[in-house]
PDB file of C-alpha atoms in Angstrom:
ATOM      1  CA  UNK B   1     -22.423  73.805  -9.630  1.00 68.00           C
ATOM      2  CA  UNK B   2     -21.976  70.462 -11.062  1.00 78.00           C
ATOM      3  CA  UNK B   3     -24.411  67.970 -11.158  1.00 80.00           C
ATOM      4  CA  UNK B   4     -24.446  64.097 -11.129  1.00 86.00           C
ATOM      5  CA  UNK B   5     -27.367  62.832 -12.764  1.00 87.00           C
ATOM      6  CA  UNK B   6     -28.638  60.058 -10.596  1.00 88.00           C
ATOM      7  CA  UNK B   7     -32.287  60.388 -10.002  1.00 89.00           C
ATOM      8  CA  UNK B   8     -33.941  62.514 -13.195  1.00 94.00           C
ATOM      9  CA  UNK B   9     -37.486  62.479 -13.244  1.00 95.00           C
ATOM     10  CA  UNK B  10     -39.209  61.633 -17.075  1.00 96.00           C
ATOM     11  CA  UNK B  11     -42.879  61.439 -16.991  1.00 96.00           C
ATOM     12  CA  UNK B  12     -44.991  60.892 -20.097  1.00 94.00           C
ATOM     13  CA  UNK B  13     -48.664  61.213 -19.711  1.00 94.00           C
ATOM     14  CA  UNK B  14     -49.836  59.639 -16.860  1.00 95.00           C
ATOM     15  CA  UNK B  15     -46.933  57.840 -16.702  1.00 95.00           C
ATOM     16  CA  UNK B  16     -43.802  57.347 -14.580  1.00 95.00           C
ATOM     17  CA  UNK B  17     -40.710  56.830 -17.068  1.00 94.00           C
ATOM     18  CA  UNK B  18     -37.922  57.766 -14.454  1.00 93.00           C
ATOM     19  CA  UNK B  19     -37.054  54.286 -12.965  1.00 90.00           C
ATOM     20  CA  UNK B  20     -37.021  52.794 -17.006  1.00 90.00           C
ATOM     21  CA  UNK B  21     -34.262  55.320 -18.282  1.00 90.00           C
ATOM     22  CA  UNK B  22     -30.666  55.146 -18.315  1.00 90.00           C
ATOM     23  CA  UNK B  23     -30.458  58.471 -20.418  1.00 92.00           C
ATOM     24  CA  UNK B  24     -32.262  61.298 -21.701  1.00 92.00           C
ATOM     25  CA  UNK B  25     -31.101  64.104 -23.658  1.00 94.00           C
ATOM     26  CA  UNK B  26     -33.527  67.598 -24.293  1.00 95.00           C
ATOM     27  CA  UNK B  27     -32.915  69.366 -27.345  1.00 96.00           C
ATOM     28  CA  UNK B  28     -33.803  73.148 -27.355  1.00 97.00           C
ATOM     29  CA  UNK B  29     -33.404  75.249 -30.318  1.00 97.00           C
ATOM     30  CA  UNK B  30     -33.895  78.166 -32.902  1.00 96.00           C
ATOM     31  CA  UNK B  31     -33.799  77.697 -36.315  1.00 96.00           C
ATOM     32  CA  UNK B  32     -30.954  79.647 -38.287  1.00 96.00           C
ATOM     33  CA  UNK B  33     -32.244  80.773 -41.627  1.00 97.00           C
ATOM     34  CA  UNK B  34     -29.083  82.410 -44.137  1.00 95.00           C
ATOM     35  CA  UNK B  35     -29.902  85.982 -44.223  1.00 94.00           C
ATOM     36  CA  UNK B  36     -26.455  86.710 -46.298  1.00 94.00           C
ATOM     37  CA  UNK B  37     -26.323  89.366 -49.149  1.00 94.00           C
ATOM     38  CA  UNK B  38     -23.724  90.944 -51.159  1.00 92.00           C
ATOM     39  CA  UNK B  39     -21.633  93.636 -49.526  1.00 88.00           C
ATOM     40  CA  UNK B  40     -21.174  91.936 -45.717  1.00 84.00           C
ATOM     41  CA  UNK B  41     -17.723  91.776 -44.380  1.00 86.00           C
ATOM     42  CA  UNK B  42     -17.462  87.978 -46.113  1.00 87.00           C
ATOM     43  CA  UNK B  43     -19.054  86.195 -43.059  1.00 92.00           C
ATOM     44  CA  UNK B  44     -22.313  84.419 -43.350  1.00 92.00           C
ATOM     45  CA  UNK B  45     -25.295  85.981 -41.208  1.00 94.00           C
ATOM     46  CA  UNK B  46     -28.113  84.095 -39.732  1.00 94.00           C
ATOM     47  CA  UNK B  47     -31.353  85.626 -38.195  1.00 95.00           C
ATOM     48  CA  UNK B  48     -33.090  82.755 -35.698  1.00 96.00           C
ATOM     49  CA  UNK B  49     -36.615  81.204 -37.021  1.00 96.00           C
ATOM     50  CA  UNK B  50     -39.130  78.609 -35.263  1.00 96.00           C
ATOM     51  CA  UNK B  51     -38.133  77.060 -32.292  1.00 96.00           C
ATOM     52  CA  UNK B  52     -37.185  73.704 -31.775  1.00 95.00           C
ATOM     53  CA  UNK B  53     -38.081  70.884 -29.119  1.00 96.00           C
ATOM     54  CA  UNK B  54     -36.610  67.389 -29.532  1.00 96.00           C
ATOM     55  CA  UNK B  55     -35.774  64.762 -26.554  1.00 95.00           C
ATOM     56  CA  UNK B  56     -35.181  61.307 -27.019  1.00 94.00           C
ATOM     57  CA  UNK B  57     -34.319  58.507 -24.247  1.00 93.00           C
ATOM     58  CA  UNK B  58     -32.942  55.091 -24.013  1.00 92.00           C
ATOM     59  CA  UNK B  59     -34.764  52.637 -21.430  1.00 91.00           C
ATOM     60  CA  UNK B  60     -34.440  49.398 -20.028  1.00 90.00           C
ATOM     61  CA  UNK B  61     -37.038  47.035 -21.942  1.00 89.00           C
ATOM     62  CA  UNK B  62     -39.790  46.343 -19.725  1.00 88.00           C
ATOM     63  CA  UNK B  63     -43.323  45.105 -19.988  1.00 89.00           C
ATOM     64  CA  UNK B  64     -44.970  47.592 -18.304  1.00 88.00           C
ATOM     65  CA  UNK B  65     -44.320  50.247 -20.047  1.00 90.00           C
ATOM     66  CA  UNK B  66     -43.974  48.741 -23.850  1.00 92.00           C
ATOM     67  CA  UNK B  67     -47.665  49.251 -24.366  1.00 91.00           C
ATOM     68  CA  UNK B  68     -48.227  52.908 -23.039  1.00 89.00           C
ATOM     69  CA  UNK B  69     -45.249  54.117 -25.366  1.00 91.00           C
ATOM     70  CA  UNK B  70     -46.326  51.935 -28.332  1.00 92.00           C
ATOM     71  CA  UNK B  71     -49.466  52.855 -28.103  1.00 90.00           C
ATOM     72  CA  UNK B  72     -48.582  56.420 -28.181  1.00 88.00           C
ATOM     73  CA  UNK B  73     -46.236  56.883 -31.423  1.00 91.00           C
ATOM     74  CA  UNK B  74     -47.817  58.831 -33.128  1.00 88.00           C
ATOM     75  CA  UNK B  75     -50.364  60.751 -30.317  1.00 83.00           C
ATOM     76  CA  UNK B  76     -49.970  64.626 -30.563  1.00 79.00           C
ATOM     77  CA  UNK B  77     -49.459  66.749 -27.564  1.00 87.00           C
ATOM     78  CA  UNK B  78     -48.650  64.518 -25.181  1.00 92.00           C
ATOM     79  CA  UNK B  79     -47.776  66.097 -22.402  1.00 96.00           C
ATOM     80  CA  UNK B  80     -43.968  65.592 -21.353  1.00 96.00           C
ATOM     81  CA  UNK B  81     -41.985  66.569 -18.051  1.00 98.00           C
ATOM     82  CA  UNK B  82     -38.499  66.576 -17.100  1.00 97.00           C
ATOM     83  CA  UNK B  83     -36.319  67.144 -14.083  1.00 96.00           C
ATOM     84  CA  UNK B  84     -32.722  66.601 -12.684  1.00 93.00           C
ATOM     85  CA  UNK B  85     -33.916  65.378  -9.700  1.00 93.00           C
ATOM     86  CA  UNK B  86     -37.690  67.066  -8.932  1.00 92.00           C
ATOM     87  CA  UNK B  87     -37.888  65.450  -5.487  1.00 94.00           C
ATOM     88  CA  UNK B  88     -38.998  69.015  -3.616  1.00 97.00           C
ATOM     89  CA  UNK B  89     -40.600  71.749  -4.652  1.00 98.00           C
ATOM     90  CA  UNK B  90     -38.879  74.476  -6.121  1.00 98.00           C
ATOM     91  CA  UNK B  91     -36.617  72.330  -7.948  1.00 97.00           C
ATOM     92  CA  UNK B  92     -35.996  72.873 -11.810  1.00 97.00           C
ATOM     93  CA  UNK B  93     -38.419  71.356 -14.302  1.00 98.00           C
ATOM     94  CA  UNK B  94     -38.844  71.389 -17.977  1.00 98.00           C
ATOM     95  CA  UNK B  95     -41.978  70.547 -19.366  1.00 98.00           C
ATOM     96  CA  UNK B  96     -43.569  70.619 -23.312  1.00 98.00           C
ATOM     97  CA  UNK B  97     -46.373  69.235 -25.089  1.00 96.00           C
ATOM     98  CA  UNK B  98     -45.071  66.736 -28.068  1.00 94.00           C
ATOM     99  CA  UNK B  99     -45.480  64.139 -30.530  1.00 93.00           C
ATOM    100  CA  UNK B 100     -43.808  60.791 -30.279  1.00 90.00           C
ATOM    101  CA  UNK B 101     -41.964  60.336 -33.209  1.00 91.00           C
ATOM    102  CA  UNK B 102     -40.004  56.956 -32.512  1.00 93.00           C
ATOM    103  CA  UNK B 103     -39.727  54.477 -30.784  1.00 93.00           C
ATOM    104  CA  UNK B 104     -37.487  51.611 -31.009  1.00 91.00           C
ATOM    105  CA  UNK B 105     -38.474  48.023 -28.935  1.00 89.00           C
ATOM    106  CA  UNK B 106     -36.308  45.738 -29.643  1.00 86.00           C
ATOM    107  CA  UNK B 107     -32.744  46.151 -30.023  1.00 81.00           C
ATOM    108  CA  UNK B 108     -29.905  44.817 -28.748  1.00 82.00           C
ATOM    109  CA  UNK B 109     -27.151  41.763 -28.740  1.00 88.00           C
ATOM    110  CA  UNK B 110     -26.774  38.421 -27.157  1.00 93.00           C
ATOM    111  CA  UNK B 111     -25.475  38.544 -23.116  1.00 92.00           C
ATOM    112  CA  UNK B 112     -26.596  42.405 -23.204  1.00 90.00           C
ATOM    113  CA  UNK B 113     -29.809  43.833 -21.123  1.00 90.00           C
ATOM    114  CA  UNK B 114     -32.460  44.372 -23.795  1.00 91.00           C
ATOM    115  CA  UNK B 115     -32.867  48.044 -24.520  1.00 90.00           C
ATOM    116  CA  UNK B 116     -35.578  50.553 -26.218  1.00 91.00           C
ATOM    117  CA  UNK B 117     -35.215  53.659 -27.668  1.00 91.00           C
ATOM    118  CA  UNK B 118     -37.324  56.278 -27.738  1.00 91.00           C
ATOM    119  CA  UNK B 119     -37.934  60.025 -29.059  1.00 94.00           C
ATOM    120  CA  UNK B 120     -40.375  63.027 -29.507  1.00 93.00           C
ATOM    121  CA  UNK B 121     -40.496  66.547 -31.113  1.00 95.00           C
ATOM    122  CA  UNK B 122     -42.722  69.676 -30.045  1.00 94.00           C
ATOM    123  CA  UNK B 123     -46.072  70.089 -31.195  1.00 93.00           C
ATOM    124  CA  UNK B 124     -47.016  73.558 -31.498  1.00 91.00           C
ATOM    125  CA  UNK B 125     -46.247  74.249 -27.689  1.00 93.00           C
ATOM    126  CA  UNK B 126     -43.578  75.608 -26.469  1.00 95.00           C
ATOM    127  CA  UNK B 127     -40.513  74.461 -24.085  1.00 98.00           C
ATOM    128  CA  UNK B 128     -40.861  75.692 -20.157  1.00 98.00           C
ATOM    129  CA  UNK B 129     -38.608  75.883 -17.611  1.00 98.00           C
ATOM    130  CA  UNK B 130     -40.293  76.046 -14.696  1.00 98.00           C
ATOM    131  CA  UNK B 131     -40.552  75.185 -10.972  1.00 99.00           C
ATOM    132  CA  UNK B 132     -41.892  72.170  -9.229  1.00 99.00           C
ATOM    133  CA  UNK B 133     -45.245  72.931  -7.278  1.00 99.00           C
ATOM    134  CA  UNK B 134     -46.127  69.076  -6.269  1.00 99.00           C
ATOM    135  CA  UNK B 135     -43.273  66.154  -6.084  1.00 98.00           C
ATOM    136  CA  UNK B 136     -43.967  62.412  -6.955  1.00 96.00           C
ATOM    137  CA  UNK B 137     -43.576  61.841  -3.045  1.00 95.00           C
ATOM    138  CA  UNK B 138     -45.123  61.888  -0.838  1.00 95.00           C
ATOM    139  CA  UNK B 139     -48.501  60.135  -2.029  1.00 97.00           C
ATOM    140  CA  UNK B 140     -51.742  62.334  -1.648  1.00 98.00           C
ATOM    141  CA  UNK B 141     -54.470  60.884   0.555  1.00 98.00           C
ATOM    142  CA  UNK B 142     -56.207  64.075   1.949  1.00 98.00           C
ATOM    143  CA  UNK B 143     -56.809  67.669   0.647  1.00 98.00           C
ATOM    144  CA  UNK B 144     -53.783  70.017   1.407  1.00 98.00           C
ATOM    145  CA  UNK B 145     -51.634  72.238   0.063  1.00 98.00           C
ATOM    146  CA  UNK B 146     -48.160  72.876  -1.412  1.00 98.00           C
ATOM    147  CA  UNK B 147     -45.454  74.832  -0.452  1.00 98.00           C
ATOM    148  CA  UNK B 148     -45.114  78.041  -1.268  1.00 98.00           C
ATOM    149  CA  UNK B 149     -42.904  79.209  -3.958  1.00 98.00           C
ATOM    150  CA  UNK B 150     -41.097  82.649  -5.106  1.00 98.00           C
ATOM    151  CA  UNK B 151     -41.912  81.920  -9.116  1.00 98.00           C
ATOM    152  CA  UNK B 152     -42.241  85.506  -9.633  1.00 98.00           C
ATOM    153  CA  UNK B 153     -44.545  88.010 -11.697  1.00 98.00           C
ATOM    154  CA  UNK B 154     -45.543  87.685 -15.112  1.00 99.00           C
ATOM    155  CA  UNK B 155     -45.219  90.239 -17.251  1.00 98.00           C
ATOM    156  CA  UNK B 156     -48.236  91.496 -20.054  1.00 98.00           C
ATOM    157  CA  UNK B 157     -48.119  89.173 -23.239  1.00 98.00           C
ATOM    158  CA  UNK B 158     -46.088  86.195 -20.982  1.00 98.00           C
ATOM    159  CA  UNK B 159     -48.033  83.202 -19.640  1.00 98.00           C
ATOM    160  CA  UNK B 160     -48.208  80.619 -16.713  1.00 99.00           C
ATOM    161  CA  UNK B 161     -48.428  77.434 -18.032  1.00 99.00           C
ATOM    162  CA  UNK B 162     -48.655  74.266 -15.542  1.00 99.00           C
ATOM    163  CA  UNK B 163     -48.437  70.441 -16.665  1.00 99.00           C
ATOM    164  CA  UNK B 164     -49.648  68.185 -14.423  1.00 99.00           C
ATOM    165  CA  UNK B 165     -49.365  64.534 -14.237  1.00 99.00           C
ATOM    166  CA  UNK B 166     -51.526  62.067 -12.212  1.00 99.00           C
ATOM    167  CA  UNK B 167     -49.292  58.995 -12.042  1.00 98.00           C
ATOM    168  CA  UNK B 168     -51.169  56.871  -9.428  1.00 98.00           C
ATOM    169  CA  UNK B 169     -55.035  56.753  -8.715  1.00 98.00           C
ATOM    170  CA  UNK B 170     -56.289  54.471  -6.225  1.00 98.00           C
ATOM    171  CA  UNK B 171     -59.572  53.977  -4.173  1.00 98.00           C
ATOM    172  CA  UNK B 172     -63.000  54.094  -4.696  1.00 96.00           C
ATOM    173  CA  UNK B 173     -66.393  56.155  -4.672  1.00 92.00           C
ATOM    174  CA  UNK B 174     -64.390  57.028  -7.217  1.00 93.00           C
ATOM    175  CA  UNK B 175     -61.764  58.799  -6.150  1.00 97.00           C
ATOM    176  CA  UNK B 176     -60.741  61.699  -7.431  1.00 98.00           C
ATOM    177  CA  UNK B 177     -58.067  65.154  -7.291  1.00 99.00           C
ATOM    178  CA  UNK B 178     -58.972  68.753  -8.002  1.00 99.00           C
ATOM    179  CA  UNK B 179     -55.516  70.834  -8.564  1.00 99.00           C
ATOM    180  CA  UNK B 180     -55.358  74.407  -8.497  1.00 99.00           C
ATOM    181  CA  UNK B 181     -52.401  76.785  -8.651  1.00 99.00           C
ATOM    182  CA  UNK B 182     -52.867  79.714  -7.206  1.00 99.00           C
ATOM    183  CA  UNK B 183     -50.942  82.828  -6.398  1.00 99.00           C
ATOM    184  CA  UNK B 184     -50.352  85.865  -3.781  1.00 98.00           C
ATOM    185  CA  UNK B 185     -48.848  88.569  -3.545  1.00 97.00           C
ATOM    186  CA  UNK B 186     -46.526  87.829  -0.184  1.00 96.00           C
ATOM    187  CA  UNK B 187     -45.243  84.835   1.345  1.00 95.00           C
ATOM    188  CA  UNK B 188     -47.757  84.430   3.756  1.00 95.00           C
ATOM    189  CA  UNK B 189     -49.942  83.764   0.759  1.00 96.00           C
ATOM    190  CA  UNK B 190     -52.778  86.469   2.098  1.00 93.00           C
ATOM    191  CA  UNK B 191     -56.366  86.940  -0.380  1.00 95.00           C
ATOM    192  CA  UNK B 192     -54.809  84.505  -2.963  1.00 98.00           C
ATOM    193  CA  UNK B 193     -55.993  84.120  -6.692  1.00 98.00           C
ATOM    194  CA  UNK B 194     -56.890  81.235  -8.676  1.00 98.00           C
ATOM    195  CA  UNK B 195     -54.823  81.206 -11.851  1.00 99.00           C
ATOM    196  CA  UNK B 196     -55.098  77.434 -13.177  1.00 99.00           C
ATOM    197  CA  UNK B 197     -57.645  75.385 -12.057  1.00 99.00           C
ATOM    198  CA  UNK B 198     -57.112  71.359 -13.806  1.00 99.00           C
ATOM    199  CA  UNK B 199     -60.290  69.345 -14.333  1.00 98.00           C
ATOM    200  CA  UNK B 200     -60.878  66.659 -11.995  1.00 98.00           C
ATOM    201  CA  UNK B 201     -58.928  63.199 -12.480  1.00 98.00           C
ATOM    202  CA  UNK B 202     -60.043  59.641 -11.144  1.00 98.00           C
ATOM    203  CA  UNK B 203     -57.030  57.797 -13.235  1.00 97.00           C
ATOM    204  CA  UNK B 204     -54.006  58.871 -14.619  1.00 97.00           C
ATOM    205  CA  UNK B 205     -53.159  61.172 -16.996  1.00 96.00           C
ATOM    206  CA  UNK B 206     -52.323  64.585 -17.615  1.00 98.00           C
ATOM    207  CA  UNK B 207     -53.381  68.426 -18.601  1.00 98.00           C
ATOM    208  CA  UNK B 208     -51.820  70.984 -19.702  1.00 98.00           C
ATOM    209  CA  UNK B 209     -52.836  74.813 -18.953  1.00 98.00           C
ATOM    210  CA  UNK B 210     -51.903  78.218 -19.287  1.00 98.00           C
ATOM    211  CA  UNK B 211     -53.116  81.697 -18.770  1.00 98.00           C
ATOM    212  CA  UNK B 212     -54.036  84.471 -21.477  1.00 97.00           C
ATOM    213  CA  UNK B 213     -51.123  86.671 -21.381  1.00 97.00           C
ATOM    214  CA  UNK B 214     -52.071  88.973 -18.700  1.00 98.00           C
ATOM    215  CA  UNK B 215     -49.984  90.613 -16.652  1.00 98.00           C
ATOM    216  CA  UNK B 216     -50.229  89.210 -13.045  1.00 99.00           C
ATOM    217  CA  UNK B 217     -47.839  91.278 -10.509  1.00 98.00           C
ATOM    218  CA  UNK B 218     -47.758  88.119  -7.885  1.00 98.00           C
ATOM    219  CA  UNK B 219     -44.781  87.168  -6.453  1.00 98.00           C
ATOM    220  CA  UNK B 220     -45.604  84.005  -4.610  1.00 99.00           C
ATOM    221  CA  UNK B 221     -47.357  80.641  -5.905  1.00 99.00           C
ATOM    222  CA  UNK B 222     -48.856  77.368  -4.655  1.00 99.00           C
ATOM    223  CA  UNK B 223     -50.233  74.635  -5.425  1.00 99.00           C
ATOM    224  CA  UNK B 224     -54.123  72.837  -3.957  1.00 99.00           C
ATOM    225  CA  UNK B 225     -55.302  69.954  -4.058  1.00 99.00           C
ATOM    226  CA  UNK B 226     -58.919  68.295  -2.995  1.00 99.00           C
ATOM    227  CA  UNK B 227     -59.168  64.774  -2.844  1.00 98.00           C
ATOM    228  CA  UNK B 228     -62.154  62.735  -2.460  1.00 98.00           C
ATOM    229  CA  UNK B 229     -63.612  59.139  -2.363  1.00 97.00           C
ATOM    230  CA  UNK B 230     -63.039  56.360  -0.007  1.00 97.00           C
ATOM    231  CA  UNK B 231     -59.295  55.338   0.792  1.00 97.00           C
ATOM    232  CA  UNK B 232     -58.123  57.589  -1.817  1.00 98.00           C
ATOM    233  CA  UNK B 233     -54.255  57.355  -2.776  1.00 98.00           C
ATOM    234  CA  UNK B 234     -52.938  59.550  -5.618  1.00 99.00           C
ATOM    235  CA  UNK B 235     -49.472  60.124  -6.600  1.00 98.00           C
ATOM    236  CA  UNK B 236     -48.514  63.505  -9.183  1.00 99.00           C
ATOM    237  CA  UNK B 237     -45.941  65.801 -10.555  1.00 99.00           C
ATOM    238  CA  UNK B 238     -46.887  69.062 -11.513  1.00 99.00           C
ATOM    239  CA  UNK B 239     -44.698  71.937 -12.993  1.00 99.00           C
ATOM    240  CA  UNK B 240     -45.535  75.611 -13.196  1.00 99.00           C
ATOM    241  CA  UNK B 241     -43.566  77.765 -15.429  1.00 99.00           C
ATOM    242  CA  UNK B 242     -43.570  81.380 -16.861  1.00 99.00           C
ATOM    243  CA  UNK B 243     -42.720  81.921 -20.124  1.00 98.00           C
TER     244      UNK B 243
END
């Protein structure tokens, strides 16, 4: 089915990029290396090498979010997330640990909207494709938990890898979130099993996890959260893939 791009969600870090971009493009590839010798039928053959992430972005100029991605040409394995729309979960999500390679502030021509580019490669991480577990929306104020989603099993030698981003951390005491994913083996989510547990967070940022290639025969996953503090508020995105 066709889709209209209207409300993609980028986050970088611990921040929200989706409301700056006007378009985004994610680059997946393999190498092909020339594996052509004497004696084929006269038509080159390739075999595939490394794999290849690259996304870049243009944005809408904007003070409040100059100095994040300034400040972070340069920083390896940042954590990066993607999604068409990512507003409930279950929908598709990409997500990858890069390096921002570029980024460009200040370009643009007189009577036009001043306009920023700006792009990344992989760094030593693969690109998932995963599910959303937690949504931007609705903010988190109490403990609770997710939805529960069919992600599937995971075979022996493939991983679960989650990327989580804390976009929004208010309150005091401090405040702070505790996110686990966790899985079962049937929907009603029975005797389940902690499979990534993320450090506590009290601002934002993100974290990136994964399992150690284990075979885990679990259907069904979910997302926890605690919260604690007084008058907590947090707001996150989190994406759980298998690859």
């Amino acid at each position: 089915m066709s889709v209209v791009l209207t409300d993609c969600k980028i986050f970088l870090g611990g921040y929200d990029l989706s409301g700056h971009h006007n378009q985004l493009e994610l680059n997946y590839a393999a190498e092909m290396l020339d594996d052509t010798v004497f004696g084929t039928s006269g038509t080159r053959s390739s075999k595939p090498g490394l794999k290849t992430v690259e996304y870049s972005g243009t944005i809408f100029w904007d003070e409040s979010i100059d100095g994040p991605i300034f400040n972070r040409i340069g920083a390896t394995r940042e954590v990066l997330s993607c999604a068409h729309v990512g507003n409930a979960v279950g929908d598709p999500a990409y997500t990858v640990r890069a390096v921002q390679g570029t980024y460009n502030p200040l370009s643009g021509e007189v009577g036009q909207l001043l306009a920023a580019t700006l792009d990344g490669h992989s760094a030593n991480s693969p690109l998932v494709r995963g599910a959303v577990l937690i949504p931007r929306n609705p903010a988190m104020t109490v403990t609770g938990t997710g939805t529960v989603w069919q992600l599937g099993a995971v075979a022996a030698g493939k991983r679960v890898y989650g990327a989580l981003h804390v976009i929004h951390a208010a309150g005091s005491g401090p405040p702070a979130i505790s996110v686990t994913v966790k899985s079962a083996a049937a929907l009603g989510f029975g005797s389940p099993t902690n499979r990534l547990t993320f450090a506590p967070q009290s601002v934002p940022g993100a974290q990136w996890m994964e399992t150690n290639g284990s075979a885990i025969t679990d259907q069904y996953w979910r997302a926890d959260w605690t919260i604690s503090g007084t008058g907590p508020n947090f707001r996150a995105f989190l994406v759980v893939g298998i690859l």
